[in-house]
GROMACS .gro file of N, CA and C in nm:
model
  246
    1UNK      N    1  -1.525   0.228  -1.334
    1UNK     CA    2  -1.423   0.194  -1.226
    1UNK      C    3  -1.420   0.055  -1.203
    2UNK      N    4  -1.293   0.060  -1.180
    2UNK     CA    5  -1.293  -0.138  -1.128
    2UNK      C    6  -1.348  -0.163  -1.046
    3UNK      N    7  -1.426  -0.265  -0.999
    3UNK     CA    8  -1.536  -0.308  -0.864
    3UNK      C    9  -1.412  -0.364  -0.837
    4UNK      N   10  -1.422  -0.352  -0.700
    4UNK     CA   11  -1.401  -0.415  -0.570
    4UNK      C   12  -1.232  -0.345  -0.523
    5UNK      N   13  -1.226  -0.245  -0.619
    5UNK     CA   14  -1.104  -0.226  -0.558
    5UNK      C   15  -1.075  -0.136  -0.470
    6UNK      N   16  -1.120  -0.043  -0.375
    6UNK     CA   17  -1.144   0.011  -0.288
    6UNK      C   18  -1.194  -0.071  -0.129
    7UNK      N   19  -1.157  -0.031  -0.035
    7UNK     CA   20  -1.221  -0.159   0.063
    7UNK      C   21  -1.367  -0.069   0.088
    8UNK      N   22  -1.459  -0.241   0.196
    8UNK     CA   23  -1.524  -0.244   0.148
    8UNK      C   24  -1.605  -0.152   0.346
    9UNK      N   25  -1.488  -0.143   0.474
    9UNK     CA   26  -1.525  -0.096   0.491
    9UNK      C   27  -1.500   0.036   0.594
   10UNK      N   28  -1.500   0.068   0.433
   10UNK     CA   29  -1.492   0.266   0.486
   10UNK      C   30  -1.574   0.299   0.571
   11UNK      N   31  -1.555   0.402   0.683
   11UNK     CA   32  -1.665   0.447   0.739
   11UNK      C   33  -1.577   0.620   0.863
   12UNK      N   34  -1.722   0.662   0.846
   12UNK     CA   35  -1.631   0.745   0.947
   12UNK      C   36  -1.584   0.728   1.116
   13UNK      N   37  -1.444   0.757   1.128
   13UNK     CA   38  -1.371   0.722   1.281
   13UNK      C   39  -1.340   0.839   1.352
   14UNK      N   40  -1.275   0.821   1.435
   14UNK     CA   41  -1.236   0.906   1.510
   14UNK      C   42  -1.145   0.922   1.583
   15UNK      N   43  -1.071   1.023   1.556
   15UNK     CA   44  -0.923   1.001   1.599
   15UNK      C   45  -0.890   1.090   1.705
   16UNK      N   46  -0.815   1.032   1.807
   16UNK     CA   47  -0.851   1.142   1.928
   16UNK      C   48  -0.647   1.072   1.958
   17UNK      N   49  -0.622   1.238   2.003
   17UNK     CA   50  -0.464   1.273   2.088
   17UNK      C   51  -0.464   1.287   2.199
   18UNK      N   52  -0.455   1.158   2.234
   18UNK     CA   53  -0.439   1.108   2.399
   18UNK      C   54  -0.343   1.212   2.476
   19UNK      N   55  -0.244   1.339   2.404
   19UNK     CA   56  -0.171   1.389   2.522
   19UNK      C   57  -0.229   1.492   2.551
   20UNK      N   58  -0.290   1.566   2.465
   20UNK     CA   59  -0.376   1.674   2.524
   20UNK      C   60  -0.571   1.686   2.427
   21UNK      N   61  -0.608   1.533   2.442
   21UNK     CA   62  -0.767   1.509   2.470
   21UNK      C   63  -0.875   1.582   2.292
   22UNK      N   64  -0.699   1.637   2.195
   22UNK     CA   65  -0.782   1.690   2.109
   22UNK      C   66  -0.882   1.576   2.012
   23UNK      N   67  -0.931   1.550   2.008
   23UNK     CA   68  -1.078   1.502   1.878
   23UNK      C   69  -1.106   1.537   1.722
   24UNK      N   70  -1.069   1.481   1.636
   24UNK     CA   71  -1.150   1.464   1.521
   24UNK      C   72  -1.223   1.345   1.431
   25UNK      N   73  -1.307   1.383   1.337
   25UNK     CA   74  -1.315   1.260   1.256
   25UNK      C   75  -1.352   1.272   1.124
   26UNK      N   76  -1.329   1.114   1.074
   26UNK     CA   77  -1.281   1.131   0.928
   26UNK      C   78  -1.325   1.008   0.876
   27UNK      N   79  -1.239   1.041   0.779
   27UNK     CA   80  -1.373   0.868   0.700
   27UNK      C   81  -1.191   0.812   0.698
   28UNK      N   82  -1.228   0.727   0.706
   28UNK     CA   83  -1.108   0.533   0.730
   28UNK      C   84  -1.134   0.440   0.687
   29UNK      N   85  -1.045   0.326   0.658
   29UNK     CA   86  -1.104   0.218   0.672
   29UNK      C   87  -1.013   0.091   0.799
   30UNK      N   88  -0.928   0.143   0.906
   30UNK     CA   89  -0.819   0.168   0.992
   30UNK      C   90  -0.962   0.073   1.091
   31UNK      N   91  -0.911  -0.125   1.131
   31UNK     CA   92  -0.965  -0.101   1.186
   31UNK      C   93  -0.974  -0.120   1.391
   32UNK      N   94  -1.001  -0.074   1.454
   32UNK     CA   95  -1.001  -0.045   1.610
   32UNK      C   96  -1.149  -0.179   1.687
   33UNK      N   97  -1.093  -0.157   1.765
   33UNK     CA   98  -1.170  -0.259   1.903
   33UNK      C   99  -1.286  -0.139   1.984
   34UNK      N  100  -1.155  -0.003   1.944
   34UNK     CA  101  -1.248   0.021   2.098
   34UNK      C  102  -1.371   0.131   2.025
   35UNK      N  103  -1.447   0.233   2.080
   35UNK     CA  104  -1.581   0.343   2.066
   35UNK      C  105  -1.611   0.465   2.103
   36UNK      N  106  -1.628   0.526   2.081
   36UNK     CA  107  -1.680   0.681   2.159
   36UNK      C  108  -1.812   0.765   2.045
   37UNK      N  109  -1.843   0.795   2.186
   37UNK     CA  110  -2.012   0.896   2.186
   37UNK      C  111  -1.948   1.042   2.093
   38UNK      N  112  -2.017   1.039   1.991
   38UNK     CA  113  -1.906   1.198   1.949
   38UNK      C  114  -2.001   1.281   1.996
   39UNK      N  115  -2.003   1.364   1.931
   39UNK     CA  116  -2.061   1.540   1.983
   39UNK      C  117  -2.208   1.543   1.937
   40UNK      N  118  -2.209   1.463   1.843
   40UNK     CA  119  -2.408   1.430   1.755
   40UNK      C  120  -2.482   1.344   1.892
   41UNK      N  121  -2.387   1.291   1.940
   41UNK     CA  122  -2.465   1.139   2.013
   41UNK      C  123  -2.459   0.964   1.935
   42UNK      N  124  -2.404   1.007   1.869
   42UNK     CA  125  -2.372   0.853   1.725
   42UNK      C  126  -2.226   0.790   1.832
   43UNK      N  127  -2.227   0.690   1.798
   43UNK     CA  128  -2.164   0.614   1.823
   43UNK      C  129  -2.028   0.574   1.739
   44UNK      N  130  -1.917   0.593   1.709
   44UNK     CA  131  -1.824   0.616   1.657
   44UNK      C  132  -1.690   0.482   1.650
   45UNK      N  133  -1.633   0.439   1.602
   45UNK     CA  134  -1.460   0.387   1.614
   45UNK      C  135  -1.375   0.435   1.649
   46UNK      N  136  -1.270   0.419   1.767
   46UNK     CA  137  -1.184   0.558   1.759
   46UNK      C  138  -1.066   0.510   1.781
   47UNK      N  139  -0.946   0.560   1.710
   47UNK     CA  140  -0.830   0.565   1.707
   47UNK      C  141  -0.760   0.617   1.812
   48UNK      N  142  -0.662   0.550   1.880
   48UNK     CA  143  -0.581   0.682   1.976
   48UNK      C  144  -0.457   0.696   1.883
   49UNK      N  145  -0.447   0.824   1.903
   49UNK     CA  146  -0.291   0.884   1.905
   49UNK      C  147  -0.216   0.912   1.953
   50UNK      N  148  -0.095   0.897   1.976
   50UNK     CA  149   0.015   0.982   2.024
   50UNK      C  150   0.049   1.095   1.991
   51UNK      N  151   0.075   1.160   1.864
   51UNK     CA  152   0.118   1.268   1.819
   51UNK      C  153  -0.013   1.309   1.733
   52UNK      N  154  -0.046   1.433   1.719
   52UNK     CA  155  -0.181   1.496   1.572
   52UNK      C  156  -0.101   1.606   1.561
   53UNK      N  157  -0.144   1.712   1.504
   53UNK     CA  158  -0.114   1.803   1.442
   53UNK      C  159  -0.098   1.949   1.564
   54UNK      N  160  -0.188   1.892   1.658
   54UNK     CA  161  -0.241   2.005   1.732
   54UNK      C  162  -0.082   1.990   1.904
   55UNK      N  163  -0.036   1.874   1.883
   55UNK     CA  164   0.063   1.802   1.998
   55UNK      C  165   0.233   1.833   1.906
   56UNK      N  166   0.234   1.842   1.735
   56UNK     CA  167   0.336   1.791   1.715
   56UNK      C  168   0.438   1.967   1.725
   57UNK      N  169   0.595   1.891   1.780
   57UNK     CA  170   0.663   2.079   1.794
   57UNK      C  171   0.669   2.131   1.650
   58UNK      N  172   0.678   2.079   1.556
   58UNK     CA  173   0.672   2.092   1.478
   58UNK      C  174   0.587   2.227   1.406
   59UNK      N  175   0.431   2.169   1.449
   59UNK     CA  176   0.318   2.294   1.430
   59UNK      C  177   0.273   2.326   1.544
   60UNK      N  178   0.312   2.317   1.657
   60UNK     CA  179   0.288   2.430   1.752
   60UNK      C  180   0.447   2.503   1.773
   61UNK      N  181   0.529   2.512   1.722
   61UNK     CA  182   0.623   2.588   1.715
   61UNK      C  183   0.675   2.587   1.875
   62UNK      N  184   0.615   2.446   1.978
   62UNK     CA  185   0.724   2.472   2.064
   62UNK      C  186   0.825   2.340   2.026
   63UNK      N  187   0.927   2.334   2.092
   63UNK     CA  188   0.985   2.274   2.109
   63UNK      C  189   1.037   2.153   2.171
   64UNK      N  190   1.022   2.061   2.220
   64UNK     CA  191   1.013   1.989   2.376
   64UNK      C  192   1.168   1.869   2.347
   65UNK      N  193   1.268   1.976   2.448
   65UNK     CA  194   1.357   1.886   2.438
   65UNK      C  195   1.416   1.783   2.519
   66UNK      N  196   1.439   1.639   2.542
   66UNK     CA  197   1.441   1.529   2.633
   66UNK      C  198   1.551   1.497   2.631
   67UNK      N  199   1.621   1.515   2.770
   67UNK     CA  200   1.735   1.504   2.696
   67UNK      C  201   1.791   1.346   2.830
   68UNK      N  202   1.779   1.276   2.737
   68UNK     CA  203   1.826   1.143   2.936
   68UNK      C  204   1.951   1.077   2.910
   69UNK      N  205   1.979   1.107   3.042
   69UNK     CA  206   2.102   1.032   3.031
   69UNK      C  207   2.171   1.101   3.030
   70UNK      N  208   2.235   1.210   2.939
   70UNK     CA  209   2.304   1.314   2.931
   70UNK      C  210   2.350   1.327   2.830
   71UNK      N  211   2.314   1.243   2.654
   71UNK     CA  212   2.324   1.209   2.561
   71UNK      C  213   2.351   1.382   2.483
   72UNK      N  214   2.307   1.500   2.523
   72UNK     CA  215   2.336   1.615   2.426
   72UNK      C  216   2.465   1.628   2.468
   73UNK      N  217   2.481   1.608   2.561
   73UNK     CA  218   2.605   1.661   2.661
   73UNK      C  219   2.768   1.563   2.632
   74UNK      N  220   2.703   1.477   2.563
   74UNK     CA  221   2.784   1.349   2.603
   74UNK      C  222   2.879   1.374   2.446
   75UNK      N  223   2.738   1.383   2.333
   75UNK     CA  224   2.740   1.458   2.177
   75UNK      C  225   2.863   1.581   2.201
   76UNK      N  226   2.829   1.643   2.235
   76UNK     CA  227   2.864   1.793   2.244
   76UNK      C  228   3.017   1.770   2.304
   77UNK      N  229   3.060   1.729   2.404
   77UNK     CA  230   3.257   1.729   2.510
   77UNK      C  231   3.239   1.619   2.322
   78UNK      N  232   3.204   1.476   2.252
   78UNK     CA  233   3.245   1.410   2.192
   78UNK      C  234   3.322   1.545   2.055
   79UNK      N  235   3.276   1.586   1.991
   79UNK     CA  236   3.252   1.632   1.905
   79UNK      C  237   3.238   1.757   1.881
   80UNK      N  238   3.338   1.821   1.997
   80UNK     CA  239   3.326   2.029   2.019
   80UNK      C  240   3.493   2.005   1.956
   81UNK      N  241   3.463   2.124   1.897
   81UNK     CA  242   3.650   2.155   1.856
   81UNK      C  243   3.684   2.221   1.880
   82UNK      N  244   3.823   2.158   1.901
   82UNK     CA  245   3.957   2.211   1.983
   82UNK      C  246   4.026   2.299   1.968
   0.00000   0.00000   0.00000
């Protein structure tokens, strides 16, 4: 293997989905300033996620439709077949 090819700060990191408080730990070299105490009592770096596989509509099967300012209605009225 080539020397100095892989990052030197590869370590265990906790990723936390902020929408449903699901957390998982994996190895990563992402930089973060926050930390969290994990189930084993040790402290690990924390990365906050907006969405993960536990909250993404594709994986959960629950489609959320956010209609702001009637965009869907405007689209349908504009492109409605006559």
